[in-house]
Short mmCIF file of N, CA and C in Angstrom, two decimals:
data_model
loop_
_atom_site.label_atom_id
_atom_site.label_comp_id
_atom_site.label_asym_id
_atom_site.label_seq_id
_atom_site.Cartn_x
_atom_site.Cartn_y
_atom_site.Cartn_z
N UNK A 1 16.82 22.43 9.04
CA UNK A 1 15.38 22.48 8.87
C UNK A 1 14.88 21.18 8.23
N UNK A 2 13.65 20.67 8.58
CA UNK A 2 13.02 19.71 8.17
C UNK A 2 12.75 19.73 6.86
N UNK A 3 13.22 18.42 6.07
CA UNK A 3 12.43 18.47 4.62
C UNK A 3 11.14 18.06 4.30
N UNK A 4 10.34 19.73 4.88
CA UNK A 4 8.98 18.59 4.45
C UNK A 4 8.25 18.34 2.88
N UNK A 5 9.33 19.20 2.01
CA UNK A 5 8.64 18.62 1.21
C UNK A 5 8.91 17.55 0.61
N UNK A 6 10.02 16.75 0.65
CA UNK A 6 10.67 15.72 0.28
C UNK A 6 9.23 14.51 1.18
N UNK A 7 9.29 14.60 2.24
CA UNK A 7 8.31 14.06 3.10
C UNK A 7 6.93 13.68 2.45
N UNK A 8 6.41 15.02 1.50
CA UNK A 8 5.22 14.95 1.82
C UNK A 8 4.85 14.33 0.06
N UNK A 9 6.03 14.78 -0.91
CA UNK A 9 5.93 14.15 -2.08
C UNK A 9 6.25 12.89 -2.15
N UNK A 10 7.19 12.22 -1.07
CA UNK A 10 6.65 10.44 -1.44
C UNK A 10 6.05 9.82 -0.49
N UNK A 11 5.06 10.70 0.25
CA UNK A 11 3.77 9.85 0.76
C UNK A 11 2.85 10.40 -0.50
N UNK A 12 3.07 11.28 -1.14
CA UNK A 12 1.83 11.39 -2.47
C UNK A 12 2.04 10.28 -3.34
N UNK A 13 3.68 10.04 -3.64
CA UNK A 13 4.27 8.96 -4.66
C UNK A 13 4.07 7.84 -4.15
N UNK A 14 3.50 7.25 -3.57
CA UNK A 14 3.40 6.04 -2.77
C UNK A 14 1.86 6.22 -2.75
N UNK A 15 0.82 7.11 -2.07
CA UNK A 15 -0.36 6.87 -2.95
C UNK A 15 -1.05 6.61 -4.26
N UNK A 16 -0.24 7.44 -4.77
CA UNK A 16 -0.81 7.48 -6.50
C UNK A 16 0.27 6.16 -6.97
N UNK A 17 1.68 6.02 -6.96
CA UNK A 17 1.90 4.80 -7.70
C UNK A 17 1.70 3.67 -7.22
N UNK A 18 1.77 3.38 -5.93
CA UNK A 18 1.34 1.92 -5.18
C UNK A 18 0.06 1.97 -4.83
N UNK A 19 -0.38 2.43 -3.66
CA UNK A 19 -1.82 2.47 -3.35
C UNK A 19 -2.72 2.12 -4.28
N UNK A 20 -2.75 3.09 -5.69
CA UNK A 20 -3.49 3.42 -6.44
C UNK A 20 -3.75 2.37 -7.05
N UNK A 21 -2.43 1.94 -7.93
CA UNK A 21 -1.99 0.93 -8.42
C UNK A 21 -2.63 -0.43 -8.31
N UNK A 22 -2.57 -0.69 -6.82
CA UNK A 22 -2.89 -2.07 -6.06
C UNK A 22 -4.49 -2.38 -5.93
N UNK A 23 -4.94 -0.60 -5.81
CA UNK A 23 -6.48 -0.84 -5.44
C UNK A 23 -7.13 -1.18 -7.02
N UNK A 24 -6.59 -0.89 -8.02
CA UNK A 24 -6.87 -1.43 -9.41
C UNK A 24 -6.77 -2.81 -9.61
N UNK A 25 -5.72 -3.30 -9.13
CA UNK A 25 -5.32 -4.87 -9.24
C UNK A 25 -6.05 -5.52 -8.24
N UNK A 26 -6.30 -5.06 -6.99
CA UNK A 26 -7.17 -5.89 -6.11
C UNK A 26 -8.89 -6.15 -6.63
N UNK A 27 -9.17 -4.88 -7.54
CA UNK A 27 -10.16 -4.43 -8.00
C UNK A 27 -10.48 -6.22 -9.39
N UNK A 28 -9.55 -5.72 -9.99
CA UNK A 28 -9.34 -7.20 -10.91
C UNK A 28 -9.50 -8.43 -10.61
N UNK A 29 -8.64 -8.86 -9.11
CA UNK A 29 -8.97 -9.94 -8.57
C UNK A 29 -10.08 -10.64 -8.43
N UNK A 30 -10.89 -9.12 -7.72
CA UNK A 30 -12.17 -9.07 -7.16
C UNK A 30 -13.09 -9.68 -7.90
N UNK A 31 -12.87 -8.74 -9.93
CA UNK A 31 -13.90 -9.49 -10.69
C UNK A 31 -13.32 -10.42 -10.97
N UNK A 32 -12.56 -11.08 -10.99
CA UNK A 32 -12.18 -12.37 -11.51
C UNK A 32 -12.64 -13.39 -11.28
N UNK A 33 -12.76 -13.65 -9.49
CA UNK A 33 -13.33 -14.51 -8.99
C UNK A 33 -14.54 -14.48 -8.34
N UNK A 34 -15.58 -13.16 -8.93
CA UNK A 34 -17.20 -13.22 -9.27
C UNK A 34 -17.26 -14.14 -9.75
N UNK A 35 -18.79 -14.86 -9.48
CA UNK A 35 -19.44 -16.18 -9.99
C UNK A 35 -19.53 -16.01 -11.79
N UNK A 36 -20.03 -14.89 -12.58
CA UNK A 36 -20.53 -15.07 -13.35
C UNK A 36 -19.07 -15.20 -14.09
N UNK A 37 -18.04 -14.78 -13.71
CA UNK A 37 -16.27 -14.92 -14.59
C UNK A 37 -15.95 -15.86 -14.42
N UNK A 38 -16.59 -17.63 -13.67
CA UNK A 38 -16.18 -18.07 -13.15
C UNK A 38 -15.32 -19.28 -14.19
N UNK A 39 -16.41 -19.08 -15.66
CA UNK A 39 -15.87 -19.76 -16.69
C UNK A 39 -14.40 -19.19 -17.33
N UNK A 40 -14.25 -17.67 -17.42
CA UNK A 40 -13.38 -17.31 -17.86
C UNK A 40 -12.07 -17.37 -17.33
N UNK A 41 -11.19 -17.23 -18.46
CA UNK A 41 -9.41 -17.75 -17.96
C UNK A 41 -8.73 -16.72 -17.11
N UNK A 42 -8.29 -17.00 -15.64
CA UNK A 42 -8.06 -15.71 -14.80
C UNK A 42 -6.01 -15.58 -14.80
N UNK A 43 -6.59 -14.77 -14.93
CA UNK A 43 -4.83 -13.82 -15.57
C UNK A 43 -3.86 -13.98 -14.47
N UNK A 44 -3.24 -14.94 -13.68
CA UNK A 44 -2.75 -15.25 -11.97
C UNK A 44 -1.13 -14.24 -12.31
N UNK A 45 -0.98 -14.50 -13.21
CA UNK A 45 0.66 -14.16 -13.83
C UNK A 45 0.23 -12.89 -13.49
N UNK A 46 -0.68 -12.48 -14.55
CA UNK A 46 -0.50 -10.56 -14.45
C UNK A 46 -0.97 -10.21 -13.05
N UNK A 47 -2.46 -10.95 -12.05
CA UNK A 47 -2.46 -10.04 -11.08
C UNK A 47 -0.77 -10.14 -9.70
N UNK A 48 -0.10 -11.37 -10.36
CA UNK A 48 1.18 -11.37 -9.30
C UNK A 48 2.02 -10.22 -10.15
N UNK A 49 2.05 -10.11 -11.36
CA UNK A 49 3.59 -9.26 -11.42
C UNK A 49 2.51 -7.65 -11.28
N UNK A 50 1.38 -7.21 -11.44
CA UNK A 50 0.94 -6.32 -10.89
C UNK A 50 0.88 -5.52 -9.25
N UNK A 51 0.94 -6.80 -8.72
CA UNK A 51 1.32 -7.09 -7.36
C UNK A 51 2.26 -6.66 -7.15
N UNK A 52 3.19 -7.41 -7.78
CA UNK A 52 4.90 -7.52 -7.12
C UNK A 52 5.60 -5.68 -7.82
N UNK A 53 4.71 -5.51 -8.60
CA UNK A 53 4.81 -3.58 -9.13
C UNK A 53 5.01 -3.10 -7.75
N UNK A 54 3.56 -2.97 -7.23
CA UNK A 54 3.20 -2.18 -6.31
C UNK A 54 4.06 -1.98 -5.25
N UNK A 55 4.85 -3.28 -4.77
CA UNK A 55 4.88 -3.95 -3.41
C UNK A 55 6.70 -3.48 -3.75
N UNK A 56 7.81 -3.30 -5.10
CA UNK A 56 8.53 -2.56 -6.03
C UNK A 56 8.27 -1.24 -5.72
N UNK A 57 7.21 -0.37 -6.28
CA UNK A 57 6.89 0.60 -5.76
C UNK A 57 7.34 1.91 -4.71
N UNK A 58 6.78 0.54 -3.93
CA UNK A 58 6.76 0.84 -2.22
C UNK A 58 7.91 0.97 -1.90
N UNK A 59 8.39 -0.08 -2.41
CA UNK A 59 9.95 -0.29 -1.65
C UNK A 59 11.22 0.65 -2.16
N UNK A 60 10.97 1.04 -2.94
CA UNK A 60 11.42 1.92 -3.42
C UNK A 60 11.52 3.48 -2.92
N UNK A 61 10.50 3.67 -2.14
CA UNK A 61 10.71 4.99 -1.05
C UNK A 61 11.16 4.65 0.16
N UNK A 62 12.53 6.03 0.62
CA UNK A 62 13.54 5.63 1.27
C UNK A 62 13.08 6.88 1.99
N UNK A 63 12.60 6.58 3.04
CA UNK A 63 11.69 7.71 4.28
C UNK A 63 12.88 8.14 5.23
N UNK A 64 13.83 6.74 5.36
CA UNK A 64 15.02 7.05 6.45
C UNK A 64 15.72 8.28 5.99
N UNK A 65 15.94 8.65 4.46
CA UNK A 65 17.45 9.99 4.30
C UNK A 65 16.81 10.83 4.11
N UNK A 66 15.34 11.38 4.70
CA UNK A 66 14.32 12.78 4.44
C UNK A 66 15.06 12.96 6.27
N UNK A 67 15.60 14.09 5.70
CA UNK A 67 16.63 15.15 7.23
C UNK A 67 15.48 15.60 7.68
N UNK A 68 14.93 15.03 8.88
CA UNK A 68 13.98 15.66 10.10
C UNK A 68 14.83 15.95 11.31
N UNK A 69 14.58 17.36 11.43
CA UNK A 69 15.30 18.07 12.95
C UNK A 69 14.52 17.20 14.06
N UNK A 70 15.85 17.38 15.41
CA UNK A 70 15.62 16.45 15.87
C UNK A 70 14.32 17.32 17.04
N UNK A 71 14.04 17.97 16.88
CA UNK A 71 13.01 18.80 17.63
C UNK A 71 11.50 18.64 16.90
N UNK A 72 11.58 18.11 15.77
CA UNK A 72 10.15 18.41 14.86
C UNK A 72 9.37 16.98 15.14
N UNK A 73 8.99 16.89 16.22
CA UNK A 73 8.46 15.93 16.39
C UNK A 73 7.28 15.55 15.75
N UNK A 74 6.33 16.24 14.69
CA UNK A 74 5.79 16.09 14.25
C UNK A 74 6.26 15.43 12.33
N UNK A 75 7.07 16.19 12.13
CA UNK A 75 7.66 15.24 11.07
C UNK A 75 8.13 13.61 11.69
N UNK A 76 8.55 13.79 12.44
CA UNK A 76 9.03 12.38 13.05
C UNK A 76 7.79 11.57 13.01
N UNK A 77 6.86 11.80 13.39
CA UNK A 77 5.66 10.92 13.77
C UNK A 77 4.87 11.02 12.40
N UNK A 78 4.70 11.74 11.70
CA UNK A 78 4.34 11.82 10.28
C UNK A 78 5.21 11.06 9.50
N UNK A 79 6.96 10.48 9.44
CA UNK A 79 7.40 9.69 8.64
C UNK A 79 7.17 8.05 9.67
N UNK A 80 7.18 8.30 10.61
CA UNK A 80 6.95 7.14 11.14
C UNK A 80 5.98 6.31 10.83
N UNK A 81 4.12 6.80 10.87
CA UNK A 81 3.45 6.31 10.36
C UNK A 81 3.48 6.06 9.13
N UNK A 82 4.39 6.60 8.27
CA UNK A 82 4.59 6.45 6.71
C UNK A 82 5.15 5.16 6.41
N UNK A 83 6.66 5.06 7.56
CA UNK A 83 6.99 3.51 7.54
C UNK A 83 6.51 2.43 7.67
N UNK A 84 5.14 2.82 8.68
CA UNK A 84 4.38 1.62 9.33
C UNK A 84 3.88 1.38 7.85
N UNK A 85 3.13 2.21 7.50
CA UNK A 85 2.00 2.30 6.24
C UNK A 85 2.99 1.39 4.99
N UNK A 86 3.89 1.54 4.86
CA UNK A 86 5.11 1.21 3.89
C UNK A 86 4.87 -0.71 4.36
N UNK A 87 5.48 -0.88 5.22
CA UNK A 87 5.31 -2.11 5.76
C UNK A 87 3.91 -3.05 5.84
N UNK A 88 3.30 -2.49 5.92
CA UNK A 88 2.02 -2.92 6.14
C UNK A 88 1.36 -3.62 4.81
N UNK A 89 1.72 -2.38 4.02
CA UNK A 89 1.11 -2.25 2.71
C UNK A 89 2.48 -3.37 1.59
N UNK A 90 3.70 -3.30 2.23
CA UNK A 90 4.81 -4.78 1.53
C UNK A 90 3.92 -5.92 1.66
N UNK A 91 3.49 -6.16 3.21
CA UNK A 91 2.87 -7.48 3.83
C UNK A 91 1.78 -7.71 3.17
N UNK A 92 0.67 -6.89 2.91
CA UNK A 92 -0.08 -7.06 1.89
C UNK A 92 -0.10 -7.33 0.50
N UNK A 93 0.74 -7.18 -0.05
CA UNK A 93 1.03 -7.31 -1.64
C UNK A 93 1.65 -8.67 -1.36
N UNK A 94 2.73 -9.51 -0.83
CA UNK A 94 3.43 -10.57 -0.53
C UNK A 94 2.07 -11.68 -0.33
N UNK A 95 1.30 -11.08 0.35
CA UNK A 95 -0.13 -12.04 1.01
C UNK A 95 -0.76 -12.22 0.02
N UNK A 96 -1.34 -11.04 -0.88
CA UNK A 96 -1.82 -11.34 -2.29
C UNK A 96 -1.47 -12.32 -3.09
N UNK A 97 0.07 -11.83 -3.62
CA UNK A 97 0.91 -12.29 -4.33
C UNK A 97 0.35 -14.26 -3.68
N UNK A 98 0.76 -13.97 -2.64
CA UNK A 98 1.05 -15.34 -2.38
C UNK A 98 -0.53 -16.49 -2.16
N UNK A 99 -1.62 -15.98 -2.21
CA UNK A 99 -3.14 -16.20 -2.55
C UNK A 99 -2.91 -16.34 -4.12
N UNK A 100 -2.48 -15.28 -5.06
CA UNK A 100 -2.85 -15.58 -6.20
C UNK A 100 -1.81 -17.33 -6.71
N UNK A 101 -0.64 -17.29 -6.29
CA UNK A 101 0.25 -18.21 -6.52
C UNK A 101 -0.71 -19.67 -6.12
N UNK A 102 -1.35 -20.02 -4.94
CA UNK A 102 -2.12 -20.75 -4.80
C UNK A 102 -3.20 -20.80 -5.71
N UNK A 103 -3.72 -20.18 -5.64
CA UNK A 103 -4.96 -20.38 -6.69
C UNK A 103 -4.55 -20.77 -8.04
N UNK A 104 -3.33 -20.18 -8.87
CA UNK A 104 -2.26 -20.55 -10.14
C UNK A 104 -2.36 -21.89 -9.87
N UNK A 105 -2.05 -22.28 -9.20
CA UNK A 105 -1.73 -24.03 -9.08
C UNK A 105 -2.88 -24.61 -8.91
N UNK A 106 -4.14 -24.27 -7.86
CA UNK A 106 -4.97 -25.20 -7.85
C UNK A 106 -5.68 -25.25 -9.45
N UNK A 107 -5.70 -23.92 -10.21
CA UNK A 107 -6.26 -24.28 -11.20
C UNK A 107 -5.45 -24.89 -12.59
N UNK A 108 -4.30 -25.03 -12.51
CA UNK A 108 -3.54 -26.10 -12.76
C UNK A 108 -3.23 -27.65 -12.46
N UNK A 109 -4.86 -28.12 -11.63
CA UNK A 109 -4.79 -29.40 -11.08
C UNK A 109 -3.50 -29.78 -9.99
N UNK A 110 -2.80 -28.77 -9.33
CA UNK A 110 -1.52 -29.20 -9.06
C UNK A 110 -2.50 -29.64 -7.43
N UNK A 111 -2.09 -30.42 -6.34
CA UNK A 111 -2.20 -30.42 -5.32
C UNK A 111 -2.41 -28.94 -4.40
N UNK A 112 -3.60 -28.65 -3.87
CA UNK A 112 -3.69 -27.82 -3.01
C UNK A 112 -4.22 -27.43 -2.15
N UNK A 113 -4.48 -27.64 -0.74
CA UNK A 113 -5.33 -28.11 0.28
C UNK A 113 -6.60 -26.78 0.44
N UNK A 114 -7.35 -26.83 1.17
CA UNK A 114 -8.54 -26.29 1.19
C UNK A 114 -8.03 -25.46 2.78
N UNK A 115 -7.19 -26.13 3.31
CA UNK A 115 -6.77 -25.77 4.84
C UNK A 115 -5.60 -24.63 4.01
N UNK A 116 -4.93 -24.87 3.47
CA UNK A 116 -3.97 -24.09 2.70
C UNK A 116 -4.18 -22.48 2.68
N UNK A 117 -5.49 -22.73 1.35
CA UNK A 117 -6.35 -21.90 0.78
C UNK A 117 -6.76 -20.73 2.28
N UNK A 118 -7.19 -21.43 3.32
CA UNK A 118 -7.73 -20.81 4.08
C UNK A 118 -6.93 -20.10 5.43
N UNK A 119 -5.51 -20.33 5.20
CA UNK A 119 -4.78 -20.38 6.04
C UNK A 119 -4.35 -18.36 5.26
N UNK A 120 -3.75 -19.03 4.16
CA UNK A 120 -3.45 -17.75 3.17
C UNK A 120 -4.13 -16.71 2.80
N UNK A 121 -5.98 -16.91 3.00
CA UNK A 121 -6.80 -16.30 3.16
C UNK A 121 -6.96 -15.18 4.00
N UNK A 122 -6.53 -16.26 5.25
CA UNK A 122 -6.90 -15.41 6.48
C UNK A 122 -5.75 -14.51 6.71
N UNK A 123 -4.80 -14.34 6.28
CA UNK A 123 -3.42 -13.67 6.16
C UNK A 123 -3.45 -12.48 5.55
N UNK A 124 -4.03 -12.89 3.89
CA UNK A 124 -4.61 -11.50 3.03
C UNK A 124 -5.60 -10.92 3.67
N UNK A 125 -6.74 -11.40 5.05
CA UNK A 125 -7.35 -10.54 5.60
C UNK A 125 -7.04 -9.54 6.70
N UNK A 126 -5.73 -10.52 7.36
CA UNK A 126 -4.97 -9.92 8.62
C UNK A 126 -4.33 -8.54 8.39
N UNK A 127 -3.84 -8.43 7.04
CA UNK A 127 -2.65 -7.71 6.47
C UNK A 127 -3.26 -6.87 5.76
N UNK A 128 -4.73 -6.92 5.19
CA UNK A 128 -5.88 -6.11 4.51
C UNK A 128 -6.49 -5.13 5.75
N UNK A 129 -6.42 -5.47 7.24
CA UNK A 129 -6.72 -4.96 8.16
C UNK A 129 -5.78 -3.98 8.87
N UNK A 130 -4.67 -4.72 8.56
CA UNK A 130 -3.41 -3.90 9.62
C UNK A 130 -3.02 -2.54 8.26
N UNK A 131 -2.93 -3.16 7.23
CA UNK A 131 -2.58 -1.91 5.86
C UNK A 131 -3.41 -0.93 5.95
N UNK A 132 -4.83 -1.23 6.11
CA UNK A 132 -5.70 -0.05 5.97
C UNK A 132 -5.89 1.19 7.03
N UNK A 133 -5.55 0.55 8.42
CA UNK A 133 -5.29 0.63 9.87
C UNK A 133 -4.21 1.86 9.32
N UNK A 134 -3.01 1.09 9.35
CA UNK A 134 -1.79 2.35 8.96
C UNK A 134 -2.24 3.10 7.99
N UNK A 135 -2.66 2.84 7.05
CA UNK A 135 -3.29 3.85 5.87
C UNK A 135 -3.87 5.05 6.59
N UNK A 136 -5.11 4.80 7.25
CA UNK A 136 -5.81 5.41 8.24
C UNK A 136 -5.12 6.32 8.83
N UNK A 137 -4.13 5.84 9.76
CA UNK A 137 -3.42 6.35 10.31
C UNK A 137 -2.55 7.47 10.29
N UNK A 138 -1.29 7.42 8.96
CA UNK A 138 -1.29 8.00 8.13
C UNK A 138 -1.70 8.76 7.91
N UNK A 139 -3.14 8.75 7.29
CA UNK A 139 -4.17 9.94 6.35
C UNK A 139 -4.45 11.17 7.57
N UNK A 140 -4.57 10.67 8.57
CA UNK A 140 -5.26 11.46 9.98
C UNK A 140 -3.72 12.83 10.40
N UNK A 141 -2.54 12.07 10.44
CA UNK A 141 -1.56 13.02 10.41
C UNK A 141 -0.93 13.42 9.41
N UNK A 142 -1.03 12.72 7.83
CA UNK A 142 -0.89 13.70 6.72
C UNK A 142 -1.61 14.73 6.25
N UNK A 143 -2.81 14.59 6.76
CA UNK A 143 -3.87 16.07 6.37
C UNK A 143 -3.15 17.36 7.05
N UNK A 144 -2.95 16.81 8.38
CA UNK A 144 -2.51 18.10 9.43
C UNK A 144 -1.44 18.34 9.05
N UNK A 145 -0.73 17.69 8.75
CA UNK A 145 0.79 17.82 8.13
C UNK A 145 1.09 18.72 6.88
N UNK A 146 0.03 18.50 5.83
CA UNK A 146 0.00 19.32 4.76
C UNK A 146 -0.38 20.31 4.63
N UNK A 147 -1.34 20.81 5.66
CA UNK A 147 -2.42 22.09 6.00
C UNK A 147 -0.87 22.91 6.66
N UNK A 148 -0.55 22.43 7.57
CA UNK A 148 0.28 23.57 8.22
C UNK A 148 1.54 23.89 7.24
N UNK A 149 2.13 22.74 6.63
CA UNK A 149 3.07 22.86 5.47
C UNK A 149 2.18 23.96 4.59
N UNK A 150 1.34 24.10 3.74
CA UNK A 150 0.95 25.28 3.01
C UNK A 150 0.60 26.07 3.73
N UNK A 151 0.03 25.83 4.62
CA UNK A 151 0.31 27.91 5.60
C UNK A 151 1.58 27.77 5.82
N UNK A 152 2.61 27.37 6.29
CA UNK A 152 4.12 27.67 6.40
C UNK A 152 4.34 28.74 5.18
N UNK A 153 4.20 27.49 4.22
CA UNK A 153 4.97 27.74 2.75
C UNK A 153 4.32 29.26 2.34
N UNK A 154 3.13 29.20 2.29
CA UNK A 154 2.30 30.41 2.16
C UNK A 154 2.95 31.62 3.03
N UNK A 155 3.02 31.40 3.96
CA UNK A 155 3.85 32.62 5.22
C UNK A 155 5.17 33.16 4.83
N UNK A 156 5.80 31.94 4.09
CA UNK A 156 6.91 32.33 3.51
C UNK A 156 6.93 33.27 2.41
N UNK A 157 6.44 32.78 1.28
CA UNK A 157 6.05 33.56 0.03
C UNK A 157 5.77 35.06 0.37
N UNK A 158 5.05 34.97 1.52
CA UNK A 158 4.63 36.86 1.82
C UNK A 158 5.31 37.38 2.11
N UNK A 159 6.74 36.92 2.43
CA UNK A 159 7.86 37.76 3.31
C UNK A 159 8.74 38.35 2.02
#
């Protein structure tokens, strides 16, 4: 039999500790580099090792050793999008990570091109698109996934 609950508690553990996590730190970024913060000293260290948490996190859930029968095609396609979502959401934190590392240096006077800047930009937007995409994705067959898991579970209990 399928483990769905193993399944369905680290797509929760992966919302609440990464997801959650990241949308706080992206949240930080965000004010950081508002105009009116523009004087104040921006924290590059903490939003990368906040980053590199999340992106830790993530990696840290192992979707491959949750035992799905080979008939439950719906667990299958429910951990599948979980992997995508997993991946998606690495590539994003790495893209961050690797925006904030640039910006560390340019405001350290170090050499850093404007083509650079915009190259790495467009990467944290590519990967801000494809993460949310799988997120999406995800969310659309974890609802159904969890609804029929508690009527299961529920069906059970009555017996």
């Amino acid at each position: 039999m399928s483990d769905y609950r193993t399944l369905i508690e680290r797509i929760e553990h992966f919302y609440i500790d990464a997801v959650e996590e990241f949308k706080e730190a992206e949240q930080q970024i965000i004010n950081d580099s508002q105009f009116r913060s523009i004087i104040r000293k921006k924290d590059y260290d903490g939003n990368i090792a906040k980053l590199k948490e999340c992106k830790r996190t993530a990696q840290d859930i192992n979707v491959n050793d949750i035992e799905i029968d080979a008939d439950d095609e719906e667990s299958r396609e429910v951990a599948e999008r979980f992997n995508r979502a997993l991946a998606m959401f690495n590539g994003l934190c790495d893209a961050y990570v690797q925006l904030q590392v640039f910006l560390k240096k340019k405001s350290m006077k170090e050499p850093a091109k404007f083509s650079t800047y915009k190259e790495i930009f467009a990467k944290v937007q590519q990967y801000k698109e494809a993460a949310n995409g799988a997120l999406h994705d995800l969310d659309m067959v974890y609802t159904d996934y969890t609804e029929e898991y508690v009527l299961d579970d529920r069906e059970d209990s009555d017996e």
